[in-house]
Structure formats: C-alpha cells, structure tokens
Coordinates of C-alpha atoms and ligand atoms in Angstrom, one line a residue:
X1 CA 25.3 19.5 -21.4
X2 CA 25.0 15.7 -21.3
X3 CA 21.9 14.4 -22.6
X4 CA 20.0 11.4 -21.3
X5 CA 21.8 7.8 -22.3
X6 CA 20.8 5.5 -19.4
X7 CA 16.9 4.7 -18.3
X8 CA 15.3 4.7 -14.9
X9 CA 12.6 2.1 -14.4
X10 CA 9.9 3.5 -12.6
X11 CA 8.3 1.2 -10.3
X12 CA 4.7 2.1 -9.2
X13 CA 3.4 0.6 -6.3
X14 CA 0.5 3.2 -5.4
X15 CA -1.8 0.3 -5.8
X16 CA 0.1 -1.7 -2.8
X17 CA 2.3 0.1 -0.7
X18 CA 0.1 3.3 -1.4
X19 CA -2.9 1.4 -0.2
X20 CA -1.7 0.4 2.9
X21 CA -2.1 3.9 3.9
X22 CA -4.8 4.0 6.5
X23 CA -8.2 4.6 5.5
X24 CA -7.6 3.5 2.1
X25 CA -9.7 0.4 0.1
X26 CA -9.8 0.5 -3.5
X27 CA -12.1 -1.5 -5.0
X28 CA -11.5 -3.6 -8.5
X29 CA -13.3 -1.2 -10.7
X30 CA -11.1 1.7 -8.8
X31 CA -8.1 -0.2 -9.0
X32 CA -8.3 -0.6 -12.7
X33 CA -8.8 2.7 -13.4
X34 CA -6.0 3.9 -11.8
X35 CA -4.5 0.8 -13.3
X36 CA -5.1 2.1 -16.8
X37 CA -4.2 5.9 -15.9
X38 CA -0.7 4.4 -14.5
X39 CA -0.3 2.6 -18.1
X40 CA -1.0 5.9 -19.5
X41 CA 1.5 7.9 -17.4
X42 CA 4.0 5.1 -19.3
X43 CA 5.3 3.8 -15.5
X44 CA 7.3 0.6 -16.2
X45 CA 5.8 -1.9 -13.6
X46 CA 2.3 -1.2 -11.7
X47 CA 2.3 -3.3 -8.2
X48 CA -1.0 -4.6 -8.3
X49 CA -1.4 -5.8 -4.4
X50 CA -0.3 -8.2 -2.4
X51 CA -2.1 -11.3 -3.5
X52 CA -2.0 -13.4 -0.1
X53 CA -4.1 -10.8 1.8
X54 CA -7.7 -11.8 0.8
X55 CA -10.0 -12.6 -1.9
X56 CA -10.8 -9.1 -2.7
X57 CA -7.1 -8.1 -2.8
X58 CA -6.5 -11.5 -5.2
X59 CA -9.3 -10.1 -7.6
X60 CA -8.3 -6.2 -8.0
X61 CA -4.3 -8.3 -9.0
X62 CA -6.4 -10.0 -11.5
X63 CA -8.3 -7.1 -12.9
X64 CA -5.3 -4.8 -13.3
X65 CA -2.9 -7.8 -15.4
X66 CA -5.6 -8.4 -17.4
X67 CA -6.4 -4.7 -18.0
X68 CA -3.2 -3.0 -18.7
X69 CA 0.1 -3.6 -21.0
X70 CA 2.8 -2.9 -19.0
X71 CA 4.6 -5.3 -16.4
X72 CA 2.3 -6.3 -13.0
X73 CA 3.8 -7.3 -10.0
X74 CA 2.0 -9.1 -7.3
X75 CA 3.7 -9.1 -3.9
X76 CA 4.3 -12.1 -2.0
X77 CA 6.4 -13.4 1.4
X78 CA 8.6 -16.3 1.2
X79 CA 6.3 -19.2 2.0
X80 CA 4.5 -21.6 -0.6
X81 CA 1.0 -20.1 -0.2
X82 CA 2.6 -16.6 -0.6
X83 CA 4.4 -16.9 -3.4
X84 CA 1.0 -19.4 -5.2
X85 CA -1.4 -16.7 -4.7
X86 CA 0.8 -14.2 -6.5
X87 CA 1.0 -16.8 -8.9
X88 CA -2.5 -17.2 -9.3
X89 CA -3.2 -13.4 -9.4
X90 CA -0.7 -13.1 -12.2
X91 CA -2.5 -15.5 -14.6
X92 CA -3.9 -13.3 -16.6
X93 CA -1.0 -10.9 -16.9
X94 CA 0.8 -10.0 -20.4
X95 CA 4.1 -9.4 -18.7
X96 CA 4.0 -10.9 -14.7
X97 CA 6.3 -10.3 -12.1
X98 CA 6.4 -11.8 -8.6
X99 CA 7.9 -9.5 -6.2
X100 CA 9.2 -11.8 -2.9
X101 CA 10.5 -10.3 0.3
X102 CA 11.7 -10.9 3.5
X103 CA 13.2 -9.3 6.4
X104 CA 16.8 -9.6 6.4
X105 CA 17.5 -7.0 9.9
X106 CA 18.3 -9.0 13.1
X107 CA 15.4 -6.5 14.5
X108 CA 12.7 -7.8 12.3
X109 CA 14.5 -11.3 11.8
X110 CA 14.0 -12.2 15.6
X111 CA 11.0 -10.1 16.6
X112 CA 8.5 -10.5 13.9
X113 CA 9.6 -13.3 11.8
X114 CA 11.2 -15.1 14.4
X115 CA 13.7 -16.9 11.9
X116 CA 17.3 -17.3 12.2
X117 CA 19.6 -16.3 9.3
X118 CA 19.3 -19.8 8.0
X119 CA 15.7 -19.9 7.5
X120 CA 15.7 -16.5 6.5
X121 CA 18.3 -17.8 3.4
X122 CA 16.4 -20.5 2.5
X123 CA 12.9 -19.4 2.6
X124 CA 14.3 -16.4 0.0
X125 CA 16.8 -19.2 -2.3
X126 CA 12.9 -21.6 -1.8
X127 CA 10.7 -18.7 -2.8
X128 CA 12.6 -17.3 -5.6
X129 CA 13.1 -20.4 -8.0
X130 CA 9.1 -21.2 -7.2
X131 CA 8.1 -17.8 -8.5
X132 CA 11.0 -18.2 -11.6
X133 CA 9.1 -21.3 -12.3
X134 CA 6.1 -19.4 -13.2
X135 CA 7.9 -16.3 -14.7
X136 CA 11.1 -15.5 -15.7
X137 CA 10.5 -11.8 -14.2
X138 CA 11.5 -12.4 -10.2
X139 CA 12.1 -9.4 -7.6
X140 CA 13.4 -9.8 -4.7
X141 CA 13.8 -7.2 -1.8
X142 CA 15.3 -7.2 1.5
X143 CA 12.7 -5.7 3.6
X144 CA 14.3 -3.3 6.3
X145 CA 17.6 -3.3 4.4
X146 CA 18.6 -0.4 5.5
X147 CA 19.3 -1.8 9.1
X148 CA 20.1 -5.1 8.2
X149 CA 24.4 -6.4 8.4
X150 CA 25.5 -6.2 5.5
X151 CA 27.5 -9.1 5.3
X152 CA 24.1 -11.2 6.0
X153 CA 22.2 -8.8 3.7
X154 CA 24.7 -9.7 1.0
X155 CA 24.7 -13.2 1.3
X156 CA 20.6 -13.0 1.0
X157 CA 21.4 -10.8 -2.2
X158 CA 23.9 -13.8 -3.4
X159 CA 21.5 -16.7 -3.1
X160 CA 18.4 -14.5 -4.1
X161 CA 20.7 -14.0 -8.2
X162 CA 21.5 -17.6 -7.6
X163 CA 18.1 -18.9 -7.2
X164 CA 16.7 -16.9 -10.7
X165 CA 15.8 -12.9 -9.2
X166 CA 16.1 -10.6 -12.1
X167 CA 15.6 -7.4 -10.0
X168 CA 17.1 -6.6 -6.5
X169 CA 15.3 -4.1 -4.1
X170 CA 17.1 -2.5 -1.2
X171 CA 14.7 -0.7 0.6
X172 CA 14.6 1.2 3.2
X173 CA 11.3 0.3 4.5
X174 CA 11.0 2.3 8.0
X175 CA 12.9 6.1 6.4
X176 CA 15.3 5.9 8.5
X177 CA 18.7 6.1 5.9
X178 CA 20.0 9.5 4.9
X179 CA 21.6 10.0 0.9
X180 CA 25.4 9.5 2.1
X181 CA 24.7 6.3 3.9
X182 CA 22.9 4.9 1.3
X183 CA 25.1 5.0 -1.5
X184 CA 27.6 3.5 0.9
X185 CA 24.9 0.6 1.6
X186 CA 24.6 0.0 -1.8
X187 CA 28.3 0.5 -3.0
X188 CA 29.6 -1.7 -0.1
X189 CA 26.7 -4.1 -1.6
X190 CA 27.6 -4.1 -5.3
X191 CA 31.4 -4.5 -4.0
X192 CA 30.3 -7.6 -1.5
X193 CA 28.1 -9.3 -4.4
X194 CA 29.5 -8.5 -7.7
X195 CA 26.7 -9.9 -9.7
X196 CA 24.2 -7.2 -8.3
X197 CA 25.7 -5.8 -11.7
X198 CA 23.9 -8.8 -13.7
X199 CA 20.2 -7.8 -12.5
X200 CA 18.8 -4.5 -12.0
X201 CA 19.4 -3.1 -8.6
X202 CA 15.9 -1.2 -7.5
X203 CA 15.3 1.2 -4.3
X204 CA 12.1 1.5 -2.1
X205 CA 12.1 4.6 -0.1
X206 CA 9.9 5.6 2.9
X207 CA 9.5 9.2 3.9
X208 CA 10.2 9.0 7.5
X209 CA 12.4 11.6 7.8
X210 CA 11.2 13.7 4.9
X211 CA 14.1 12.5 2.6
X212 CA 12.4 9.2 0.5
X213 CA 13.0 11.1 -3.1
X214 CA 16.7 12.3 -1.6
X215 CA 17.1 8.9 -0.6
X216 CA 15.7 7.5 -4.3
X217 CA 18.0 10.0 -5.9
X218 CA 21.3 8.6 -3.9
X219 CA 19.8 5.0 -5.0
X220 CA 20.3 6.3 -8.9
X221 CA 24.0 7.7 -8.4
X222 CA 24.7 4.2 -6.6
X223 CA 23.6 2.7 -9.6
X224 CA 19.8 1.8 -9.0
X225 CA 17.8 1.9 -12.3
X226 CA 14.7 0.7 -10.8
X227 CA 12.9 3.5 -8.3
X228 CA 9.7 2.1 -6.5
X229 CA 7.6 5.4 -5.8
X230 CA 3.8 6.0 -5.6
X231 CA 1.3 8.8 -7.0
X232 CA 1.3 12.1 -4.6
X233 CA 4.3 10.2 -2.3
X234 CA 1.1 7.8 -0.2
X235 CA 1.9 5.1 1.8
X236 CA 1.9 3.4 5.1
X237 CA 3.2 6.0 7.8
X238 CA 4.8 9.6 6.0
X239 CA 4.5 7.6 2.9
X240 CA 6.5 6.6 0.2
X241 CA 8.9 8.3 -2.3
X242 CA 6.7 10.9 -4.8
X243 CA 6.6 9.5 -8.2
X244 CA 5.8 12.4 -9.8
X245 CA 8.5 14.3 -8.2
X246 CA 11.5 11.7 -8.9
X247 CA 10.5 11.3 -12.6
X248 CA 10.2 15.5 -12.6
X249 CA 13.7 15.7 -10.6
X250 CA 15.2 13.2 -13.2
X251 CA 13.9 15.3 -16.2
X252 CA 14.4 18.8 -14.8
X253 CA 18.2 17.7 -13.8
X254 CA 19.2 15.8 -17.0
X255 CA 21.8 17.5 -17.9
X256 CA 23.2 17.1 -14.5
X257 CA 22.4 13.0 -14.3
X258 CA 22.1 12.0 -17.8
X259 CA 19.1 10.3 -16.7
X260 CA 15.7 9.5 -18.7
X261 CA 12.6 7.5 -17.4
X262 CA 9.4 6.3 -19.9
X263 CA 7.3 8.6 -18.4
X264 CA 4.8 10.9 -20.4
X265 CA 5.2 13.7 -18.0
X266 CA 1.8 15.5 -19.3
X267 CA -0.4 12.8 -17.7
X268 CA 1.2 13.4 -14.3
X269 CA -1.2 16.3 -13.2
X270 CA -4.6 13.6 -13.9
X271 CA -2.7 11.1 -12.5
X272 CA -2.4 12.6 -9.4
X273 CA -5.7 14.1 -9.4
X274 CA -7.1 10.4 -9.8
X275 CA -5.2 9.0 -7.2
X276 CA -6.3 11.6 -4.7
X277 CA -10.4 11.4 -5.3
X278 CA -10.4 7.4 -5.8
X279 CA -8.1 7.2 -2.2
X280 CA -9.7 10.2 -0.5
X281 CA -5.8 11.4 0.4
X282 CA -5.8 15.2 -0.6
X283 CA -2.9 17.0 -1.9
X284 CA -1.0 19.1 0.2
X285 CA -1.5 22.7 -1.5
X286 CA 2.2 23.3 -1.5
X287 CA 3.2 19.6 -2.5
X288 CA 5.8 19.7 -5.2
X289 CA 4.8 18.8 -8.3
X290 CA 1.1 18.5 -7.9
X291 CA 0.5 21.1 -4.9
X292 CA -2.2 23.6 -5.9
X293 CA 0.3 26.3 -5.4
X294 CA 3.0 24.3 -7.4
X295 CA 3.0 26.4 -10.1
X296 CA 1.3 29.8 -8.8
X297 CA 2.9 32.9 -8.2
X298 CA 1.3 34.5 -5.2
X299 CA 4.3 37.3 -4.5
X300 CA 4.4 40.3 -6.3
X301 CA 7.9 40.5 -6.8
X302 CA 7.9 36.9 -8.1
X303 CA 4.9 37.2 -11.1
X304 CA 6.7 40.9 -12.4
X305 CA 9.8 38.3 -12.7
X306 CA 7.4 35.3 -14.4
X307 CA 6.2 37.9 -16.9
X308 CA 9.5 39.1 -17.8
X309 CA 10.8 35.7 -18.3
X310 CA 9.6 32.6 -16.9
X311 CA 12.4 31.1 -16.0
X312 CA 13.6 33.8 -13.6
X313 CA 11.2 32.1 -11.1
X314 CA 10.3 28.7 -12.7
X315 CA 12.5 25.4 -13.3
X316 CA 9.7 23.5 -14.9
X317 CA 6.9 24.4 -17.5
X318 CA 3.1 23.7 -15.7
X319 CA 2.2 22.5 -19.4
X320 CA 5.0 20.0 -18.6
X321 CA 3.0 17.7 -16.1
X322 CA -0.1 18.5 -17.9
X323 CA -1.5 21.3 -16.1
X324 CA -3.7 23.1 -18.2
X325 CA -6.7 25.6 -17.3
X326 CA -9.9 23.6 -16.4
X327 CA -11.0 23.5 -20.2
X328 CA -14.5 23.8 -21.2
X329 CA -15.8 20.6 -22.5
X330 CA -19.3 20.2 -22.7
X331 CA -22.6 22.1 -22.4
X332 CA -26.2 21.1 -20.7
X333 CA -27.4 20.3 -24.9
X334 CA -24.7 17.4 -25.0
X335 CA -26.2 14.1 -25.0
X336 CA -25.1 10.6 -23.2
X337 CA -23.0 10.0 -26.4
X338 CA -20.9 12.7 -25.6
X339 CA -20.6 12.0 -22.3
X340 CA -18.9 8.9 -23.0
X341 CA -17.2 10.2 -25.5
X342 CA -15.7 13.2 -23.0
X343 CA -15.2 10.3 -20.7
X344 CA -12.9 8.4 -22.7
X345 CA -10.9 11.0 -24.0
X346 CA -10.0 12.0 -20.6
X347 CA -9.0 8.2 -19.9
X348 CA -12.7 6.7 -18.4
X349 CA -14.3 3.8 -19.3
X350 CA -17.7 4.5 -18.0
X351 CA -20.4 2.1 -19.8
X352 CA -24.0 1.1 -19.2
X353 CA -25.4 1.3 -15.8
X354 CA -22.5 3.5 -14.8
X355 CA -22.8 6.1 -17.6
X356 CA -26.8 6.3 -16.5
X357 CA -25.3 7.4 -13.0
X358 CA -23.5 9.8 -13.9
X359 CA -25.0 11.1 -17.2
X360 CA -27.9 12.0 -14.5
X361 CA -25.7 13.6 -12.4
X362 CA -24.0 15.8 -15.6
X363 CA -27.6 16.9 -16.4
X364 CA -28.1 18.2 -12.6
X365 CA -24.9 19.9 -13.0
X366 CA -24.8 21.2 -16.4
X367 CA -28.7 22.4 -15.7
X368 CA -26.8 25.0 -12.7
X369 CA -23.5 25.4 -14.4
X370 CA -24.4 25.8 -18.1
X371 CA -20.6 24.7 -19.0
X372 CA -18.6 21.5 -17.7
X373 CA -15.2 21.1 -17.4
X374 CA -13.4 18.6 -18.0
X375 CA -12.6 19.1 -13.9
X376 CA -16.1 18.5 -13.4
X377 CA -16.5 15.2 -15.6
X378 CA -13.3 13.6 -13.7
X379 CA -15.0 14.5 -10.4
X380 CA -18.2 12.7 -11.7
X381 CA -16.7 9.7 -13.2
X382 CA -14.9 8.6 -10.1
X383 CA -18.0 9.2 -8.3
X384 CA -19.6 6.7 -10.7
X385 CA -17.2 4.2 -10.2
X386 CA -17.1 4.6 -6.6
X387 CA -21.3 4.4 -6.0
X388 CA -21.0 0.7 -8.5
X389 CA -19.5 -0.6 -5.5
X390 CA -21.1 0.9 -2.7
X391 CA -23.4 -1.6 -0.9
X392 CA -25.9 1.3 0.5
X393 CA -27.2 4.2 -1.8
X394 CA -28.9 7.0 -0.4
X395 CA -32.0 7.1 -1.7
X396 CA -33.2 10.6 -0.2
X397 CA -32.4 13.3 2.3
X398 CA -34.7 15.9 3.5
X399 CA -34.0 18.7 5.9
X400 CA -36.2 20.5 8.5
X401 CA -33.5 23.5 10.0
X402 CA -35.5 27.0 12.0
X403 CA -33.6 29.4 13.6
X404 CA -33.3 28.5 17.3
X405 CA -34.2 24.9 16.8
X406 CA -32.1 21.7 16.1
X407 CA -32.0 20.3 12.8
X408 CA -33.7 17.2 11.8
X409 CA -32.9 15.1 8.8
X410 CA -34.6 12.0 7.2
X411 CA -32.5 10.1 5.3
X412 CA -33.8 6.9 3.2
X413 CA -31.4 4.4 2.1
X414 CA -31.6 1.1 0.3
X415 CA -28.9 -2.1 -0.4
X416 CA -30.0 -5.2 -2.1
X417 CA -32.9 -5.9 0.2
X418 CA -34.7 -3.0 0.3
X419 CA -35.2 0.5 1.9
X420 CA -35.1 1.6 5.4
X421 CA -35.4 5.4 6.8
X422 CA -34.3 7.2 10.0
X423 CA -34.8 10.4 11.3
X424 CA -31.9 12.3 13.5
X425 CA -31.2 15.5 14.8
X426 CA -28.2 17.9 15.2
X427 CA -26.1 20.8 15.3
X428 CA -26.9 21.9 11.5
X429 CA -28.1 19.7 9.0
X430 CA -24.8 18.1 8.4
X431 CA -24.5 17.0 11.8
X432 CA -28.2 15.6 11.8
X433 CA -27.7 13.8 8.5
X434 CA -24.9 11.9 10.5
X435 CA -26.9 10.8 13.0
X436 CA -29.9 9.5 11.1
X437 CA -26.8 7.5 9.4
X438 CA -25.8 6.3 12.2
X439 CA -28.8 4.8 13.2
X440 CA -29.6 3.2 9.9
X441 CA -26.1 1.4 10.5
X442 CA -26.3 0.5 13.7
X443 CA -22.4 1.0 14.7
X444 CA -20.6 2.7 17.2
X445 CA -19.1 5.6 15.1
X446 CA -16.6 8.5 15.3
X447 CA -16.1 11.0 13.4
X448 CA -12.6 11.8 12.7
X449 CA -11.8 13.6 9.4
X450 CA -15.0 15.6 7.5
X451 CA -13.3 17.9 4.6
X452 CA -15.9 19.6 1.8
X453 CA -13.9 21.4 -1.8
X454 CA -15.1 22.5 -4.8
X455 CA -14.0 20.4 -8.2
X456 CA -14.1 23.8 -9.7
X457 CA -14.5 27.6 -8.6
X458 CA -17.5 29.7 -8.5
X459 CA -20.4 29.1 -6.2
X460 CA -22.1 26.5 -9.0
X461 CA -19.2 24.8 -8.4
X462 CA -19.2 20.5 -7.7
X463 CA -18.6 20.2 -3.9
X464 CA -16.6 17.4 -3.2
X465 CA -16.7 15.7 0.4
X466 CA -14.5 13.4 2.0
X467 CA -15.2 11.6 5.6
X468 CA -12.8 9.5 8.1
X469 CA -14.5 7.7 10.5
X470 CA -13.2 5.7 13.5
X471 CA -15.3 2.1 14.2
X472 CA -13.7 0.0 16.5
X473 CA -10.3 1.2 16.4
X474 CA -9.9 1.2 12.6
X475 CA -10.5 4.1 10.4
X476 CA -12.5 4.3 7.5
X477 CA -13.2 6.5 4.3
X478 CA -15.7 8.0 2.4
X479 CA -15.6 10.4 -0.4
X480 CA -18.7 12.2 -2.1
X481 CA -19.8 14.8 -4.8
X482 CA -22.6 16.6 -5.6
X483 CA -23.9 20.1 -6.7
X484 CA -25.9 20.0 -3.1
X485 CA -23.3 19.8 -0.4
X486 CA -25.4 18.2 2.5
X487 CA -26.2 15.6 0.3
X488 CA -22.6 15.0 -0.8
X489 CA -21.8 14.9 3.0
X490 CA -24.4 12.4 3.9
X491 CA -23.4 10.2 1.3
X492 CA -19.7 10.2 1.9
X493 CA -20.3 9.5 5.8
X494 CA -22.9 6.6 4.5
X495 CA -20.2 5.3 2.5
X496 CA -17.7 5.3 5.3
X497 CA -19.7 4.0 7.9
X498 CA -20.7 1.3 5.0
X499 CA -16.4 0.3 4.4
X500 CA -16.5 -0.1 8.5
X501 CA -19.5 -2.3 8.2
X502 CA -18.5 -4.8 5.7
X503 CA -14.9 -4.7 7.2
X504 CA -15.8 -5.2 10.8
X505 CA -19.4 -7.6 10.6
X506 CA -18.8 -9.2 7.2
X507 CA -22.3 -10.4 6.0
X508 CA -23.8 -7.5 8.1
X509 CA -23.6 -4.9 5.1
X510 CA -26.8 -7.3 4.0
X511 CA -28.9 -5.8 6.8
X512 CA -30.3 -2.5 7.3
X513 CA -31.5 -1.6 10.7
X514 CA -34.1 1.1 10.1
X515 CA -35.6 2.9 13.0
Ligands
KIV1 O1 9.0 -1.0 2.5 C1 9.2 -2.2 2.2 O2 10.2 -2.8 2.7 C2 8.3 -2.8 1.3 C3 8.7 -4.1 0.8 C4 7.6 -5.1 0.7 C5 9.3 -3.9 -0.6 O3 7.3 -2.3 1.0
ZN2 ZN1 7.4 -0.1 1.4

C-alpha cells in the first residue's frame, strides 16, 4: 500500500463561486462565520468574494482576511479597477492572494469580452504583475478553458508565469469536459508550457454534466495539486465540485493515489451543516458525504452485514467526517454563561446583543424540550446571526383560523423607524401570514420555494423554515427557526421579501408601508 507523500491544496471558494448560486446573499457576520468554520475544516485558501462587485461584497472580503489564518483570495478581472479592489479588500489579510481571470475561448473572447487574442494577452501579462505588486501570491485562471485552443490558452499560461502568477487554474467553468479529455488538456498544457511545472497547476470544476469531482480527480492524476471545490458541491448552475467529497475520495483512496490534503476530516459534517442553514441550500438526503442517508443502512440485508463487520457495506467511518449522534449539551437550568460557552465550543462567536437573541430563544426551547442538543444550539446560533442583519423583525403574529372560515393573521413588524401592522387572510394561517407580509412590503411577490424541517426529531423538535420568493424576476431567500412553526414561516418569508426589497428599491428597506 503506498502511503500519502504529495499534498493537495484545497481551494475553497463556497464564499464566491458558491454564492453566486441563485438566491444566495451572505451577509459579513455570515460570511465570517463560515469563514472561521472553513479555517477550522483546515482548507488551504478560502475565496472571500469577488471584490469589484459592490461595497457590501468589498466588506464581507475584508471581514473574512481579517478574521481567519489561512490564505484569502479575492477575485478580480483583468482591468485596473478589478484587480485595486481586490487589493483593497485584501489589506487586512495575514496571507492575500489575488485571484485574476479572463476568458481565453474564442466563444467568450468575441461574444462577451469582445477582445481579440491580443488584448486578451495583455490585459492578463497587465493584471498579473499589478496584483504581484501588492502580493507575491498571484492566481491566474483561464476562465472557460476547457473550450479555449490550446495553443492560445498556452500562450496566456506563458505570459501569465512571466508576468509573476504563482498558481495556474484551468477551469472548466461551463462542465462541459469529461476525465479523459482533461488530462489530455492539461498534459498537452504542461507539454506546450513547460514552466506550468514551476507554479502550482489548480482545477475549477463545474458539475454540468454530473462529473466536477470526476473531472477534479483527472485534474490530480494530470498533476493539479490545487482543487477549487465548495461546501455541499453549491454554485452557479449544477454547481461546483463537492469539497467534502474530493478531500473524502482523496483520503478513502490513498493507498491508490498517494494523496493527502490538510483537511481535518471530523469538521466536515458542521461544515456542511453550516453552509446549508446560512445559504438556505438543503442537502440532498442521498448526497455523498453529507446526505442524511450517507451513512444509514435502510436494507435489511445491508445492516445484518454492518453488524457483522462494518466494512462489508461501508468504505468510510461516519465518525470520520464528524458525524456523531445529536449529543445532549445543555438543559433548561443552564445560564447565558453556558450558552456562550456551548456556543464556542461548537465554533460560534455569539456575544452581546446576539447572545440576548438567542439565549431567549434557548429558554423557549429548553422550557418545551427539557434537553438541547448541540443540533438545536447550531440551528439557534445561525438564526442569531442571520436576524443581526435583518432590516425588519417581526415583532408579533396572531392567528384567528375556524373551521369553514379563512384564516386571518395580524402580523406587526418594526425596522429602524418604527412599527407598522397588517392584517391578511388565507388558505391556512401560513398562507394568511404571507399576505399580511406582503402588504406591509408593498411588492409584487411570488412564492416559489416554502420548505419547513425539524433541527431535531420528536414533535418538540426546532422547526426550521426556508422561503424562495420571485420579485421582479430575481429570486430571493429566507430561512427561519422557531419552536412555533407559523411563526418561523412568517419570519422567513418577511426576511425574503426584506433581501428583494433592499436589492430591488435600495433605500426603500427604510420604509414600512403599514395598512
Ligand atoms: O468557473 C470559472 O471559470 C470561475 C473562474 C472565475 C475561476 O469561477
Ligand atoms: Zn467557477
């Protein structure tokens, strides 16, 4: 058996690429927890954003170098202004890196960039030695590399290790490569440019065609010891390659690959779970990895084998990725010390007006439940950090339902200014909740997505809410918990409706209509 000698980088870019998925916006405080979890899970470079995009993007950059060890990349395009925003997002950051790309397909090259080759080759050979003035950490990818020539794409590559770029990405930005084809891309590249072999060649898979972590995997046998790859496989479109399941592939298979990454496989399970409240994307229950069913041996057949011997049926230990039964960590007698005591163990920094939040809500739930979980205390701190932000809080919800009548709900909510209430009606007092919502925002909303869990089993159990809207063509997000389920549903379509708002009247989230 060989045992691992060479190291993978692992690349996160759930922050960037991951957030581009639609629906999705992270907020600073969210950002930097996820941040901090990401430096916990022991990835090598956390993408931070992509600096150029706005103000708020430029602040969560700035948040996450300044809160977390490892390297940060902020992503930038090829002209000035891109690549001195990353800068400036980067200030703060122990270790920076400035990631620059550009198209290098004729596709993109003529139809979005509208660039020749010439321009294309300078703006990259420009770009690079402004970012390598900054920091001597420069990546540069090749965005749509999978379609571009490859004589131009090496020739890009060339000038890019000439101009100072430490780290070369070949992505494959729209999933459309296959495992054969991209080894060959990347042999015939290191062949065409020798000095790929000086810097670390890195792969960025999209999941397209269901095959970003096959794709990923060819990347390493060509060579690549950088994978990008983001928390429960999010992205724009299908997505991008699943961290969690090329850093489990490498381990499980190291014998085969003689592979290692710096990953603490144990935090992979909170990591994921994390990444799916904060971004309101739920995990598939038979997701690899971090599916529900991952590790769970429904067939009969299949659990007399588990109990026999584990292996006959499994290839990786559940304890592995750090999933453990939801253990019992406090009780309705612990205080708000203990809270934030529980809090940080499990990884949360939850401090002063925050920790009032939720140690309220702990108390509600603790005074049904008796016993908490630590389940129960993640649920709750992301909801704490999620409602800091929130522009509108609901204030209070009251519900009039008779058989044979419609509901009607009265919902009071408040911002900076003050409180305003509505009244609606509905099909159930879900439905009537909405619409009193509705009217208090004043917006033309539909309802697209509206999914209710439970954190935990049981019928005491945390119900946990998350709602998609449509406003004007763009979708929107909202996520909720509470022990009260209409509640947590009126509050996660408020905070939807409230993202749409500030995204589509800016200045508007200052104004409540009130009827
Ligand atoms: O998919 C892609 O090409 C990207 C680049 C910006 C690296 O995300
Ligand atoms: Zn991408």
């Amino acid at each position: 058996m060989a045992s691992p000698t060479d190291t993978v980088r692992i690349f996160d870019t759930t922050l960037r690429d991951g957030e581009q998925s639609p629906g999705i916006a992270l907020s600073a405080p969210e950002k930097i927890e996820i941040a901090r979890q990401l430096d916990r899970l022991g990835v090598d470079i956390i993408e931070a954003g992509f600096a150029i995009s706005s103000p708020g993007e430029r602040e969560g950059i700035r948040a996450v170098a300044e809160a977390v060890d490892c390297v940060v990349a902020s992503l930038a395009r090829t002209s000035d202004e891109d690549v001195d925003a990353a800068i400036e997002s980067l200030r703060g950051a122990r270790n920076p890196r400035i990631h620059v790309f550009i198209a290098t397909s004729d596709i993109h090259m003529e139809h979005k960039l509208r660039m020749t080759r010439a321009q294309v080759l300078e703006g990259a050979d420009r770009a690079v030695r402004r970012a390598r003035a900054f920091c001597s950490d420069v990546e540069f990818s090749c965005e749509d590399a999978t379609r571009s020539d490859p004589e131009f794409m090496a020739e890009v590559v060339r000038t890019a290790i000439a101009a100072g770029a430490t780290t070369i990405n070949i992505p494959d930005t729209v999933g459309y490569t296959v495992p054969e084809e991209y080894i060959e891309i990347l042999n015939g590249l290191r062949r065409r440019v020798p000095e790929v072999d000086g810097v670390v060649l890195s792969v960025h898979c999209h999941d397209d065609l269901g095959l970003a972590v096959a794709n990923s995997l060819a990347g390493v046998m060509a060579g690549a010891r950088q994978v990008e790859a983001t928390i429960n496989g999010i992205g724009e479109r299908a997505g991008n390659a699943s961290l969690e399941e090329i850093v489990m592939l490498l381990a499980t298979r190291a014998p085969r690959y003689g592979l290692q990454t710096n990953v603490r496989t144990e935090e992979i399970t909170r990591t994921s779970r994390l990444v799916s409240r904060l971004t309101g994307y739920v995990v598939q229950p038979n997701k690899a990895i971090v599916g529900r069913n991952a590790f769970a041996h429904e067939a009969g057949i299949h659990q007399h084998g588990v109990l026999a011997n584990r292996r006959t049926y499994e290839i990786m230990d559940a304890e592995s990725v750090g999933l453990q039964g939801s253990d019992i960590v406090l009780g309705k007698h612990s205080g708000r010390h203990a809270l934030r005591q529980a809090f940080a163990d499990l990884g949360f920094t939850i401090e002063g007006d925050d920790l009032k939040r939720a140690f309220a809500r702990f108390k509600e739930l603790a005074d049904r439940k008796g016993k908490i979980s630590s389940l129960d205390l993640e649920a709750i701190a992301s909801d704490s950090l999620r409602d800091r932000e929130e522009p509108y809080k609901l204030v209070r919800l009251a519900i009039r339902t008779a058989t044979g009548e419609e509901a009607r709900a009265e919902v009071t909510i408040q911002n900076g200014e003050g409180e305003r209430t509505a009244e609606g009606t509905g099909d159930g007092p879900v439905d009537a909740a909405f619409s009193a919502v509705t009217r208090l925002l004043d917006l033309p909303v539909t309802l697209v997505e509206y999914a209710i869990g439970a954190v935990t089993g049981g019928a005491d159990a945390l119900g946990e809410v998350r709602v998609v809207v449509e406003v004007g063509g763009r979708t929107f997000a909202g996520q909720a918990v509470s022990t009260d389920i209409t509640e947590a549903s009126a509050e996660a379509y408020l905070r939807a409706c409230a993202h749409a708002r500030m995204a589509i009247e800016p200045g508007k989230d200052k104004e409540l209509i009130g009827v």
